[in-house]
C-alpha atoms as one frame of an Amber mdcrd trajectory, in Angstrom:
protein
 -25.976  11.517  -7.456 -22.504  10.129  -6.290 -18.859  11.600  -7.473 -16.793
   8.603  -8.941 -13.409   8.753 -10.242 -11.374   5.941 -11.879  -9.735   3.517
  -9.436  -5.938   2.741  -9.328  -4.809   0.058 -11.748  -3.677  -2.972 -10.069
  -0.373  -5.207 -11.337  -1.654  -8.303 -13.075  -1.292 -11.407 -11.187   1.050
 -12.952 -13.904   3.272 -11.697 -16.321   2.122 -12.277 -20.162   3.011 -15.295
 -21.831   5.603 -15.024 -24.701   4.095 -14.868 -28.180   5.759 -18.423 -28.822
   3.782 -19.812 -26.164   0.530 -18.249 -27.384   1.222 -19.437 -30.723   1.766
 -23.142 -29.357  -1.345 -22.771 -27.298  -3.270 -21.565 -30.206  -2.084 -24.408
 -32.642  -2.857 -27.197 -30.294  -6.181 -25.975 -29.549  -6.941 -25.301 -33.254
  -5.874 -29.029 -34.018  -8.119 -30.725 -31.408 -11.036 -28.087 -31.244 -11.129
 -26.994 -34.694  -9.612 -29.656 -37.093 -10.816 -32.954 -34.877 -13.890 -31.743
 -32.886 -15.449 -29.499 -35.789 -14.613 -31.956 -38.347 -16.580 -34.561 -36.241
 -19.475 -32.392 -35.394 -19.847 -31.441 -38.916 -20.122 -35.108 -40.363 -22.657
 -36.020 -37.170 -24.778 -33.214 -38.282 -24.473 -34.502 -42.001 -25.259 -38.039
 -40.934 -28.385 -36.672 -38.736 -29.900 -34.458 -41.508 -29.912 -37.764 -43.762
 -32.050 -39.558 -40.971 -34.298 -36.545 -39.820 -37.755 -36.440 -41.190 -38.803
 -33.022 -39.915 -38.026 -30.498 -42.281 -37.038 -27.560 -40.362 -34.704 -30.203
 -38.417 -32.931 -31.077 -41.826 -32.448 -27.447 -42.724 -30.916 -26.751 -39.278
 -28.560 -29.631 -39.033 -27.597 -28.859 -43.069 -26.534 -25.276 -41.922 -24.822
 -26.792 -38.668 -22.938 -28.943 -40.984 -21.866 -26.448 -43.094 -20.729 -24.195
 -40.347 -18.646 -26.935 -38.883 -17.275 -27.596 -42.541 -16.079 -23.925 -42.965
 -14.567 -24.278 -39.115 -12.517 -26.875 -39.698 -11.403 -25.815 -43.112 -10.248
 -22.501 -41.609  -8.730 -24.480 -38.516  -6.824 -26.523 -41.326  -5.638 -22.773
 -42.610  -4.390 -21.482 -39.449  -2.413 -24.637 -38.802  -0.924 -24.268 -42.132
  -0.133 -20.491 -41.555   1.722 -21.450 -37.871   3.674 -24.365 -39.306   4.282
 -22.751 -43.015   7.558 -21.452 -41.728   9.258 -24.629 -40.810  10.102 -26.147
 -37.634   8.884 -24.012 -34.977   7.831 -25.031 -31.159   3.964 -24.421 -32.387
   4.798 -27.271 -35.374   6.248 -29.730 -32.965   3.445 -29.519 -30.272   0.796
 -29.925 -32.958   2.736 -33.134 -33.781   2.875 -34.211 -30.445  -0.695 -33.255
 -29.982  -1.782 -35.346 -33.067  -0.146 -38.334 -32.114  -1.851 -38.439 -28.748
  -5.655 -37.597 -30.102  -8.245 -40.004 -28.710  -9.674 -42.733 -30.429 -13.288
 -42.657 -28.955 -15.411 -39.749 -29.717 -17.978 -38.108 -27.318 -20.873 -40.394
 -26.516 -24.720 -39.411 -26.748 -26.735 -40.111 -24.158 -30.406 -40.256 -24.450
 -32.085 -39.179 -21.434 -34.665 -41.696 -19.907 -38.210 -41.501 -20.924 -37.811
 -39.709 -24.224 -39.252 -41.372 -27.175 -36.263 -42.303 -29.624 -38.239 -42.336
 -32.715 -39.212 -38.519 -32.206 -35.695 -37.704 -31.467 -34.398 -39.642 -34.700
 -37.484 -37.725 -36.679 -35.424 -34.182 -35.398 -31.994 -35.478 -36.054 -31.356
 -36.230 -32.362 -29.797 -39.783 -32.269 -26.333 -41.187 -31.802 -25.112 -41.113
 -35.549 -21.664 -42.932 -34.470 -22.376 -45.163 -31.918 -19.172 -47.387 -32.607
 -17.001 -44.698 -32.964 -16.125 -45.457 -36.277 -16.645 -42.127 -37.822 -14.715
 -40.535 -35.248 -11.755 -42.995 -35.283 -11.578 -42.736 -39.012 -11.157 -38.854
 -38.657  -8.797 -39.118 -35.761  -6.474 -41.314 -38.107  -6.741 -38.928 -41.007
  -5.833 -36.135 -38.577  -2.895 -37.793 -37.326  -1.626 -38.742 -40.640  -1.494
 -35.288 -41.846  -0.474 -33.662 -38.559   1.343 -36.326 -36.698   4.240 -37.183
 -39.324   7.959 -35.811 -38.638
């Protein structure tokens, strides 16, 4: 039963960033989160699906792997678009980010008290305990995006 009206607009606390700054931020985030981590997640889901014995887990992991591969491919397309016009600050930032990618991926920690075999049956295990898959992928990303 109260009367309401619009409030006054407040001035933003910070000014909007430039288009170039936004493209550069998008490019570096796309390289790390899209190309590297989505690609890695897809590879891990594929590895887990190949060892899982529960059919529903296999189906879910197969779908997750396909989604991750699709997002990694889209990320590569975005980077190609951003760098298509030649030398840009976004392209330079991608090269710098690619050269600084980590060599080791995230660890999988199994909580104490859980049966490792039951987890493995459902595809929940560390598919890259020595970080070999992550290192190979990071190296490939560096070779493609880190070159001058």
